[in-house]
């Protein structure tokens, strides 16, 4: 029987069938951070259970750390965050788990660090205590977020009790219009199906637009698919993915790689495989998007006006955001600009933002920071001179981490402040209590930073000769 | 985990769709290494104003809903971050069950693992329960897990739940031990995978 890519990946990892909808699924690789793992280790310890396969885990510090330079943990003023970092390192040492701690040159946001070091491969099942784990679907890995109890379950058993999803195909064909990038595709998808529209589904992105995207852009797409409720996002791996992996430190090599490549060729949906739902998106309709509300599906093209509220939820969002229906989106003034997060803080993202900022400066009254996704991204950007462009424009050039994506460290927006943000969630209070977040691509954040107002990036793009 | 058998209590209505885990448990309560002391954090910014004063406009601050054991919610409850702190906080606030037309995937799993009963019902049934919950006089409900029913006054609504999940919730058994009982099957799977897809075991 023809199968979808998702079904193949599940089938290859079923340890046992539990009931009609659940299987015991094998987890090839598991990633942890400092804030969702401590209680999992505590549970393990109180039950006197060992970690089943220590080499199948990686831990990274990213959520609570400051992004200003420090040389010692004692310089972290926040005692709770410091305790989480220390606890992670004690737990990793105790169980022999690899850790990229704050001072490791490979440290950064987990979903940037994992692919960058070649830990994510086609055909793997990868779990992590963070919802944006869907990122690794860009490599053809079945990857999804889990809670703390499930982290404990993976540590103890290397498996998860897994609810099998329905496959959804999202077909996108055609060239991406000027001024748009993967962020706009995924925001258009989330807007189209709604914040719960892909709930219960594993999404597979296909079509000529996807084929043409770089691996990094595919990560942006898969990363944010979770904002439509998708518990998994996939793209069939192609030569671009195989080339990207080649030479990364943790990727398979030699004979193992040769065999892997043979198996990876088969990681695609069979031509007549049935999807439970098919969504088609026409790239000609994609424009640079910004959110106007407090849910990632509340977005519109920058050239549009804020739509009339449909229901109490929309009105509540507008009240929180301090906006009115009918207001042109490109008339909204901002206080802050943030470029960062696992969605949009890889090198290509920084390059596109820097291209807009080159020769321009941040508008008066706007506080702008850029937080590279990892230390390696930061070093690469510095080698290319991007840091100089950001700094000359008036952006603060920071160390790696999640930072103002969820504002668990000291990078927080004040109540009422409005932030143009390259992140993935515009929830109430996400960037600080009362803070107002507008999601958009990094190049759109750069455009807003220099004008002080949400702006159509296309008006600032240099004409291509 | 506390077993769930039959629970009677007040139900509170939270009709707003897409209530995310940042709202259920704001970030300032996530900086700890244990699960305790989270009741204060649950819906914190909705329950308290910036001066720490109770906000009377929020349903869980008003009698009888300050005693609520059940939440009747809008679509996509629990979306967003995977933080299990959200579930621990709700439980510490006294919540035993969530009922909604749809509940976000990771949050749903987190509920299940902690013995917080998560029920999805057709929107029409949720509306009926919400109408009951909205009137203090009729807000008292009973959930009987074994019989798979929710009773509110004359209203009686059945719900579906997979047998394996139901058994775990009823018994309050240890999920991890259940899987560890299959350790031999896991070992067998690993041996087979290492033989047929050995590259998966060849990192670096
Ligand atoms: S960057 Fe944001 S979304 Fe990504 S892992 Fe960090 S907090 Fe989560």
XYZ file of C-alpha atoms and ligand atoms in Angstrom:
677
model
C 0.000 0.000 0.000
C 1.358 3.451 -0.891
C 2.465 5.416 2.173
C 3.260 9.028 2.965
C 6.692 10.055 4.225
C 5.204 10.508 7.686
C 3.764 6.996 7.705
C 7.089 5.526 6.612
C 8.940 7.307 9.407
C 6.445 6.107 12.009
C 6.467 2.521 10.681
C 10.250 2.414 10.894
C 10.125 3.320 14.577
C 7.246 1.295 15.997
C 8.491 -0.799 18.903
C 5.005 -2.054 19.801
C 1.388 -1.228 19.062
C -0.543 0.027 22.079
C -4.057 0.585 20.712
C -5.783 1.842 17.533
C -4.280 5.281 17.857
C -1.099 4.850 19.939
C 2.227 3.140 19.400
C 5.387 2.809 21.427
C 7.766 4.847 19.254
C 11.552 4.572 19.326
C 13.421 7.874 19.746
C 16.779 7.948 17.952
C 17.888 11.263 19.367
C 16.702 13.525 22.172
C 17.599 17.142 22.935
C 17.199 18.918 26.269
C 17.399 22.457 27.590
C 17.830 23.814 31.102
C 14.253 24.816 31.798
C 12.063 21.856 30.867
C 14.429 19.046 31.948
C 15.228 19.458 35.696
C 12.004 17.846 36.956
C 12.473 14.965 34.502
C 15.872 14.141 35.995
C 14.472 14.591 39.502
C 11.747 12.033 38.704
C 14.314 9.616 37.323
C 16.472 9.966 40.408
C 13.660 9.489 42.890
C 12.675 6.255 41.094
C 16.354 5.160 40.947
C 16.242 4.699 37.198
C 19.263 4.962 34.891
C 19.356 6.752 31.517
C 18.894 3.956 28.995
C 21.162 5.268 26.208
C 23.209 8.315 27.299
C 24.812 8.842 23.878
C 21.416 9.406 22.274
C 20.923 12.728 24.101
C 22.274 16.253 23.864
C 21.726 19.097 26.300
C 22.037 22.788 25.461
C 21.751 25.939 27.581
C 19.727 28.540 25.706
C 16.522 29.767 27.331
C 17.519 31.610 30.516
C 21.055 32.817 29.831
C 21.857 36.498 29.413
C 23.006 37.577 25.952
C 25.420 40.172 27.275
C 28.927 38.790 27.672
C 29.739 36.963 30.906
C 32.748 34.875 31.798
C 31.407 33.026 34.791
C 28.011 31.705 35.904
C 28.261 33.765 39.097
C 27.684 36.836 36.912
C 24.121 35.685 36.204
C 22.071 37.731 38.608
C 18.913 35.697 38.295
C 19.281 32.933 40.900
C 16.553 30.691 39.443
C 18.038 30.704 35.983
C 21.520 30.101 37.329
C 20.247 27.139 39.340
C 18.677 25.639 36.190
C 21.969 25.966 34.300
C 23.937 24.407 37.159
C 21.385 21.625 37.557
C 21.561 20.737 33.854
C 25.301 20.497 34.000
C 25.207 18.323 37.160
C 22.591 16.029 35.595
C 24.589 15.652 32.370
C 27.776 14.888 34.278
C 26.004 12.315 36.437
C 24.582 10.447 33.426
C 27.350 10.946 30.867
C 25.211 13.099 28.553
C 26.848 15.512 26.122
C 26.281 19.165 27.088
C 26.892 22.402 25.210
C 27.123 24.684 28.201
C 27.172 28.451 28.197
C 30.896 28.677 27.548
C 31.055 26.038 24.823
C 31.792 27.537 21.370
C 28.912 25.420 20.001
C 26.304 26.883 22.406
C 23.167 28.519 21.047
C 19.439 27.938 20.600
C 18.897 24.182 20.561
C 17.099 24.171 17.204
C 19.947 26.115 15.614
C 22.718 24.134 17.279
C 21.389 20.645 16.525
C 21.340 20.965 12.706
C 24.437 23.129 12.659
C 26.467 20.366 14.247
C 24.895 17.666 12.097
C 22.875 15.882 14.787
C 19.629 15.866 12.763
C 19.497 13.355 9.899
C 16.866 12.155 7.493
C 14.981 9.135 8.766
C 15.472 9.855 12.455
C 12.899 10.292 15.183
C 13.981 13.258 17.308
C 12.214 14.509 20.432
C 12.927 17.579 22.543
C 11.203 19.320 25.418
C 10.325 22.285 23.253
C 7.492 22.750 20.793
C 9.646 24.067 17.930
C 11.411 20.732 17.556
C 9.448 20.433 14.294
C 12.402 22.402 12.818
C 14.308 19.181 12.036
C 11.560 18.120 9.653
C 13.562 20.189 7.150
C 15.974 17.226 7.076
C 13.269 14.599 6.686
C 13.398 13.690 10.376
C 10.209 13.067 12.344
C 10.757 15.598 15.114
C 8.361 16.903 17.722
C 8.091 18.652 21.058
C 7.354 16.828 24.299
C 6.611 17.743 27.916
C 8.721 17.111 30.987
C 7.084 13.778 31.921
C 7.824 12.587 28.399
C 11.445 13.744 28.725
C 11.680 11.488 31.767
C 10.066 8.689 29.749
C 12.616 9.072 26.926
C 15.535 9.198 29.346
C 14.379 5.989 31.025
C 13.124 4.007 28.020
C 14.377 5.682 24.792
C 10.743 5.487 23.626
C 7.499 7.461 23.808
C 3.868 6.478 23.925
C 2.950 8.244 20.708
C -0.400 9.215 19.224
C -0.246 8.659 15.479
C -1.231 11.756 13.481
C -3.063 12.153 10.196
C -0.931 13.215 7.210
C -1.628 16.631 5.659
C -0.015 17.784 2.433
C 0.699 21.466 1.960
C 1.513 22.109 -1.672
C 3.250 25.324 -2.622
C 4.273 25.983 -6.201
C 5.797 28.910 -7.992
C 8.491 31.493 -7.420
C 8.547 33.485 -4.176
C 7.763 37.151 -4.845
C 10.457 39.760 -4.160
C 10.671 40.790 -0.532
C 9.221 37.555 0.810
C 10.933 34.577 2.402
C 10.112 31.313 4.163
C 8.716 33.220 7.139
C 6.036 34.723 4.912
C 5.152 31.297 3.499
C 4.665 29.798 6.918
C 2.803 32.816 8.249
C 0.524 32.611 5.210
C -0.043 28.918 5.951
C -0.842 29.577 9.626
C -3.163 32.412 8.676
C -4.936 30.218 6.142
C -5.589 27.149 8.302
C -5.744 28.871 11.719
C -3.878 28.333 14.988
C -5.505 24.924 15.466
C -5.919 24.117 11.771
C -3.189 21.505 11.658
C -3.937 20.117 15.116
C -3.787 16.326 14.972
C -1.896 16.442 11.665
C 1.637 15.855 10.502
C 2.252 18.383 7.757
C 4.365 17.590 4.710
C 5.403 20.606 2.648
C 5.805 19.854 -1.063
C 5.947 21.681 -4.382
C 8.379 23.598 -6.515
C 8.611 26.489 -4.050
C 9.826 24.101 -1.350
C 12.281 22.418 -3.735
C 13.825 25.810 -4.415
C 14.199 26.784 -0.728
C 17.553 26.503 0.997
C 17.845 24.066 3.897
C 17.855 26.987 6.343
C 14.669 28.394 4.838
C 13.074 24.954 5.125
C 13.943 25.002 8.825
C 12.094 28.311 9.228
C 9.081 26.756 7.538
C 9.014 23.542 9.585
C 9.827 25.419 12.795
C 6.762 27.597 12.684
C 4.325 24.991 11.376
C 3.691 24.191 15.042
C 1.890 27.545 15.278
C -0.882 25.948 13.215
C -0.997 23.128 15.762
C 1.028 20.657 13.658
C 2.819 18.214 15.911
C 5.185 17.350 13.063
C 6.323 19.086 9.886
C 8.239 17.324 7.143
C 10.016 17.970 3.889
C 11.273 15.016 1.866
C 15.082 15.148 1.987
C 16.844 15.897 -1.299
C 20.386 16.426 -2.530
C 20.492 19.857 -0.848
C 19.956 18.211 2.512
C 22.530 15.500 1.839
C 25.069 18.134 0.785
C 24.278 20.257 3.819
C 24.956 17.338 6.147
C 28.201 16.302 4.492
C 31.112 17.326 6.644
C 29.081 18.397 9.676
C 30.839 17.046 12.778
C 28.085 14.679 13.994
C 26.810 13.469 10.613
C 27.447 9.875 9.513
C 30.602 9.302 7.530
C 32.260 6.708 5.300
C 30.477 3.361 4.944
C 27.714 4.437 7.326
C 27.020 7.462 5.152
C 26.917 5.369 1.988
C 24.295 3.073 3.511
C 22.412 6.004 4.959
C 22.242 7.681 1.562
C 20.736 4.534 0.096
C 18.003 4.472 2.754
C 17.423 8.220 2.514
C 16.504 7.984 -1.192
C 13.336 6.211 -0.141
C 12.251 8.931 2.289
C 9.476 10.480 0.237
C 5.750 10.002 -0.021
C 4.764 7.395 -2.591
C 3.193 9.007 -5.687
C -0.337 7.810 -4.914
C -0.177 7.991 -1.124
C -3.362 9.362 0.439
C -3.313 12.474 2.605
C -6.159 13.172 5.017
C -6.107 16.803 3.966
C -4.456 18.778 1.165
C -3.911 22.535 1.310
C -2.621 24.487 -1.666
C -0.951 27.850 -1.362
C -0.344 30.049 -4.363
C 2.942 31.915 -4.003
C 1.625 34.761 -6.155
C -0.665 35.619 -3.241
C 2.190 35.749 -0.739
C 3.268 39.229 0.382
C 5.388 40.347 3.332
C 3.147 39.582 6.312
C 2.879 41.018 9.807
C 0.692 39.951 12.703
C -1.727 42.443 14.206
C -3.080 40.288 17.067
C -1.974 37.947 19.833
C -2.141 34.648 17.977
C 0.235 33.778 15.112
C -2.697 33.273 12.746
C -3.790 36.894 13.121
C -1.728 38.322 10.286
C -2.192 40.321 7.091
C -0.029 41.701 4.263
C 1.840 44.835 5.305
C -0.030 46.738 2.602
C -3.411 45.894 4.169
C -5.465 47.398 6.969
C -6.270 45.654 10.225
C -9.313 43.518 9.448
C -12.635 43.969 11.225
C -12.771 41.667 14.268
C -14.597 38.394 13.779
C -15.668 37.473 17.271
C -14.652 38.260 20.833
C -11.196 36.735 20.456
C -10.176 39.206 17.742
C -11.521 42.177 19.692
C -9.695 41.098 22.829
C -6.485 40.813 20.758
C -6.928 44.309 19.314
C -7.544 45.729 22.796
C -4.386 44.097 24.098
C -2.414 45.331 21.098
C -3.821 48.860 21.405
C -4.977 48.830 17.787
C -8.180 49.505 15.885
C -9.717 47.718 12.951
C -9.220 49.617 9.711
C -5.863 51.066 10.716
C -3.240 50.658 7.930
C -0.615 48.183 9.158
C 2.206 50.318 7.787
C 1.162 53.212 10.043
C 1.963 51.399 13.299
C 4.941 52.917 15.159
C 7.278 50.616 17.111
C 9.487 50.981 20.204
C 11.641 47.913 19.754
C 13.095 45.712 17.055
C 14.255 42.179 17.756
C 16.050 39.879 15.341
C 16.540 36.455 16.833
C 14.935 33.050 17.686
C 15.065 29.526 16.330
C 12.790 30.641 13.497
C 14.959 33.416 12.082
C 18.451 33.811 13.544
C 20.539 31.709 11.206
C 23.199 33.169 8.959
C 20.934 33.632 5.923
C 18.428 35.516 8.110
C 21.132 37.847 9.370
C 22.385 38.399 5.826
C 18.953 39.427 4.559
C 18.391 41.783 7.496
C 21.870 43.276 7.117
C 21.243 43.929 3.411
C 18.357 46.204 4.424
C 20.315 47.887 7.217
C 23.459 48.532 5.177
C 23.993 52.287 5.032
C 20.926 53.051 7.167
C 20.354 53.742 10.854
C 17.712 52.756 13.361
C 15.005 55.400 13.806
C 15.079 57.637 16.870
C 13.359 56.133 19.866
C 13.666 52.530 18.668
C 15.719 50.057 20.723
C 17.061 47.359 18.415
C 18.919 44.171 19.242
C 20.095 41.213 17.214
C 20.706 37.889 18.932
C 22.375 35.327 16.639
C 20.967 31.813 16.925
C 24.261 30.305 18.011
C 27.848 31.207 18.742
C 28.832 29.663 15.438
C 26.308 31.827 13.579
C 27.684 34.830 15.455
C 31.263 33.969 14.473
C 30.270 33.422 10.849
C 28.453 36.755 10.757
C 31.482 38.500 12.215
C 33.757 36.888 9.645
C 31.496 38.314 6.929
C 31.366 41.741 8.536
C 27.633 41.611 9.249
C 28.189 42.624 12.873
C 29.700 45.886 11.644
C 26.587 46.619 9.583
C 24.255 45.895 12.501
C 26.325 47.971 14.905
C 26.697 50.875 12.490
C 22.921 50.869 12.065
C 22.477 51.114 15.823
C 21.574 47.503 16.646
C 22.987 45.954 19.802
C 25.061 42.895 18.729
C 24.514 40.167 21.330
C 25.545 36.663 22.349
C 23.492 33.574 21.429
C 20.269 32.363 23.054
C 16.486 32.568 23.013
C 16.549 36.014 24.580
C 13.523 38.162 23.798
C 11.729 35.372 21.952
C 10.307 34.390 25.327
C 12.017 36.930 27.568
C 13.086 34.486 30.268
C 16.429 36.282 30.566
C 16.857 40.003 31.127
C 15.904 41.015 27.574
C 12.302 42.023 28.218
C 9.945 44.553 26.618
C 8.056 46.838 28.996
C 4.287 46.942 29.298
C 2.737 48.755 26.337
C 5.950 48.665 24.295
C 5.534 47.570 20.703
C 8.109 45.230 19.206
C 8.769 44.246 15.593
C 10.044 40.717 16.054
C 11.442 37.941 13.868
C 10.174 35.363 16.381
C 7.286 32.886 16.233
C 4.814 33.810 18.991
C 2.924 37.024 19.581
C 1.075 35.729 22.647
C -0.027 38.111 25.384
C 2.915 38.742 27.673
C 5.322 36.611 25.635
C 8.018 39.314 25.368
C 7.146 40.851 28.738
C 3.942 41.523 30.655
C 1.809 43.888 28.567
C 4.351 43.883 25.710
C 2.959 43.979 22.161
C 4.591 41.750 19.577
C 4.306 41.929 15.792
C 5.724 38.874 14.032
C 7.429 39.242 10.663
C 10.506 38.187 8.701
C 13.928 39.466 9.808
C 14.176 41.719 6.753
C 10.813 43.236 7.693
C 12.100 43.824 11.245
C 15.096 45.619 9.777
C 12.779 47.777 7.660
C 10.623 48.642 10.688
C 13.724 49.452 12.751
C 15.022 52.056 10.297
C 11.692 53.742 9.665
C 10.323 53.407 13.201
C 7.066 52.112 11.736
C 5.935 48.750 10.373
C 7.107 49.061 6.776
C 6.904 47.188 3.502
C 10.487 45.961 3.088
C 10.112 46.131 -0.707
C 10.190 49.934 -0.539
C 13.704 49.739 0.957
C 15.153 47.086 -1.286
C 17.912 48.124 -3.600
C 16.906 47.736 -7.220
C 18.687 44.715 -8.631
C 20.893 45.844 -11.517
C -0.237 10.358 40.110
C -3.665 10.849 41.742
C -6.215 8.434 40.250
C -9.262 9.998 38.630
C -12.484 8.134 39.322
C -15.573 10.273 39.974
C -15.087 13.958 40.735
C -17.756 16.530 41.575
C -17.019 20.236 41.556
C -17.619 23.658 40.123
C -16.930 24.251 36.437
C -15.693 27.622 35.185
C -16.025 28.821 31.603
C -13.019 30.228 29.703
C -14.497 30.729 26.235
C -11.567 32.629 24.640
C -9.982 30.454 21.937
C -6.227 29.755 21.730
C -5.421 30.255 25.421
C -1.709 29.483 25.309
C 0.653 28.117 27.937
C 2.370 31.514 28.261
C -0.962 32.756 29.629
C -1.606 29.633 31.716
C 1.860 29.818 33.291
C 3.851 32.999 32.637
C 7.608 32.821 32.273
C 8.497 34.261 35.682
C 7.345 30.989 37.287
C 9.482 28.744 35.110
C 12.797 29.312 36.813
C 12.877 26.400 39.178
C 14.020 22.830 39.273
C 11.042 21.351 41.137
C 7.302 21.228 40.520
C 6.139 22.940 43.700
C 4.717 26.390 44.398
C 3.067 26.867 41.017
C -0.545 27.534 42.107
C 0.235 31.239 42.343
C 1.518 31.199 38.759
C -1.556 29.652 37.144
C -3.233 32.325 34.963
C -1.179 34.780 37.019
C -1.483 37.853 34.803
C -5.230 37.316 34.436
C -5.737 36.744 38.174
C -3.560 39.595 39.450
C -2.891 43.123 38.266
C 0.604 44.600 38.127
C 0.359 45.609 41.805
C -0.449 42.037 42.780
C -4.103 42.860 43.520
C -6.762 40.308 42.614
C -8.615 41.213 39.416
C -12.351 40.794 40.104
C -13.095 40.662 36.374
C -11.407 37.257 36.001
C -13.754 34.318 36.447
C -11.492 32.246 38.708
C -11.384 35.124 41.192
C -15.165 35.068 41.745
C -17.216 32.719 43.909
C -18.091 29.954 43.283
C -15.483 29.725 40.496
C -12.580 30.303 42.869
C -13.295 26.689 43.892
C -13.393 25.418 40.306
C -12.307 21.858 39.618
C -13.167 21.883 35.919
C -12.449 24.355 33.129
C -14.738 24.515 30.109
C -12.565 26.111 27.457
C -12.529 27.464 23.910
C -10.783 25.962 20.904
C -7.093 25.021 20.945
C -6.641 25.339 24.714
C -3.021 24.951 25.837
C -1.376 25.872 22.534
C 2.161 27.200 22.352
C 5.103 26.275 24.521
C 5.580 22.690 25.735
C 6.065 23.812 29.351
C 4.531 21.183 31.657
C 4.615 23.824 34.391
C 1.235 24.881 32.965
C -0.336 21.543 33.893
C 1.347 21.382 37.297
C 0.093 24.899 38.093
C -3.493 24.102 37.087
C -3.457 20.988 39.240
C -2.050 22.901 42.188
C -4.855 25.403 41.713
C -7.285 22.493 42.143
C -8.216 21.841 38.501
C -8.965 18.161 37.791
C -10.338 18.254 34.248
C -10.264 20.409 31.086
C -13.108 20.212 28.582
C -12.797 21.905 25.181
C -13.670 21.441 21.507
C -9.946 20.982 20.860
C -6.892 20.818 23.090
C -3.384 21.408 21.809
C -1.263 18.264 21.293
C 1.683 18.657 23.655
C -0.494 20.134 26.408
C -2.923 17.237 26.015
C -0.081 14.760 26.490
C 1.159 16.653 29.524
C -2.319 16.509 31.102
C -2.508 12.797 30.528
C 0.871 12.122 32.121
C -0.118 13.989 35.271
C -3.629 12.641 35.745
C -5.359 15.859 34.676
C -8.314 14.596 32.653
C -8.466 16.269 29.221
C -11.724 15.795 27.324
C -12.555 16.981 23.818
C -16.237 17.248 22.883
C -18.147 18.500 19.844
C -18.550 22.313 19.993
C -22.295 21.987 20.626
C -21.747 19.937 23.783
C -19.071 22.347 24.989
C -21.516 25.234 24.470
C -24.137 23.453 26.572
C -21.661 22.878 29.401
C -20.424 26.449 29.123
C -23.964 27.757 29.515
C -24.357 25.664 32.660
C -21.002 26.779 34.025
C -21.802 30.419 33.355
C -24.692 30.359 35.834
C -23.365 29.941 39.376
C -26.491 27.994 40.392
C -25.878 25.293 37.749
C -22.102 25.311 37.710
C -21.736 22.136 39.765
C -20.854 19.122 37.624
C -19.802 15.525 38.069
C -17.380 13.658 35.853
C -17.520 9.889 36.100
C -14.518 8.536 34.240
C -15.501 4.897 34.473
C -18.947 5.595 32.994
C -17.435 8.259 30.661
C -20.093 10.835 31.496
C -20.312 14.478 32.491
C -23.439 15.349 34.473
C -24.632 18.903 35.070
C -28.149 19.070 36.525
C -30.397 17.238 34.035
C -27.694 17.348 31.374
C -25.737 14.149 30.770
C -23.016 14.082 28.127
C -20.859 11.112 27.208
C -17.236 11.351 26.115
C -14.737 9.121 24.330
C -11.433 8.045 25.742
C -9.076 5.288 24.527
C -9.179 2.270 26.856
C -5.451 2.329 27.670
C -5.581 5.988 28.697
C -8.676 5.471 30.771
C -7.105 2.557 32.641
C -4.019 4.624 33.450
C -6.065 7.571 34.720
C -8.328 5.330 36.800
C -5.409 3.528 38.397
C -2.974 6.423 38.642
C -0.268 3.928 37.583
C 3.325 4.826 36.687
C 3.616 5.381 32.915
C 7.318 4.756 32.828
C 7.056 1.462 34.681
C 4.477 0.309 32.148
C 6.970 0.890 29.358
C 9.873 -0.544 31.327
C 7.836 -3.743 31.587
C 8.398 -3.981 27.820
C 12.167 -3.550 28.098
C 12.822 -6.807 26.260
C 10.804 -5.580 23.250
C 12.762 -2.325 23.213
C 16.053 -4.205 23.289
C 14.850 -6.381 20.435
C 13.902 -3.298 18.407
C 17.309 -1.747 19.028
C 19.108 -4.892 17.909
C 17.033 -5.043 14.739
C 17.571 -1.358 13.978
C 21.308 -1.630 14.589
C 21.405 -4.491 12.080
C 19.143 -3.097 9.337
C 19.883 0.642 9.675
C 23.247 0.572 11.362
C 24.001 4.139 10.223
C 21.506 5.370 12.834
C 23.980 4.126 15.422
C 27.050 5.654 13.754
C 27.065 9.254 14.901
C 30.148 11.356 14.203
S 14.044 30.786 20.297
Fe 12.003 31.022 21.128
S 10.761 29.481 20.215
Fe 12.881 28.952 19.827
S 13.431 27.524 21.454
Fe 13.969 29.572 22.139
S 12.186 30.321 23.225
Fe 11.522 28.561 22.069
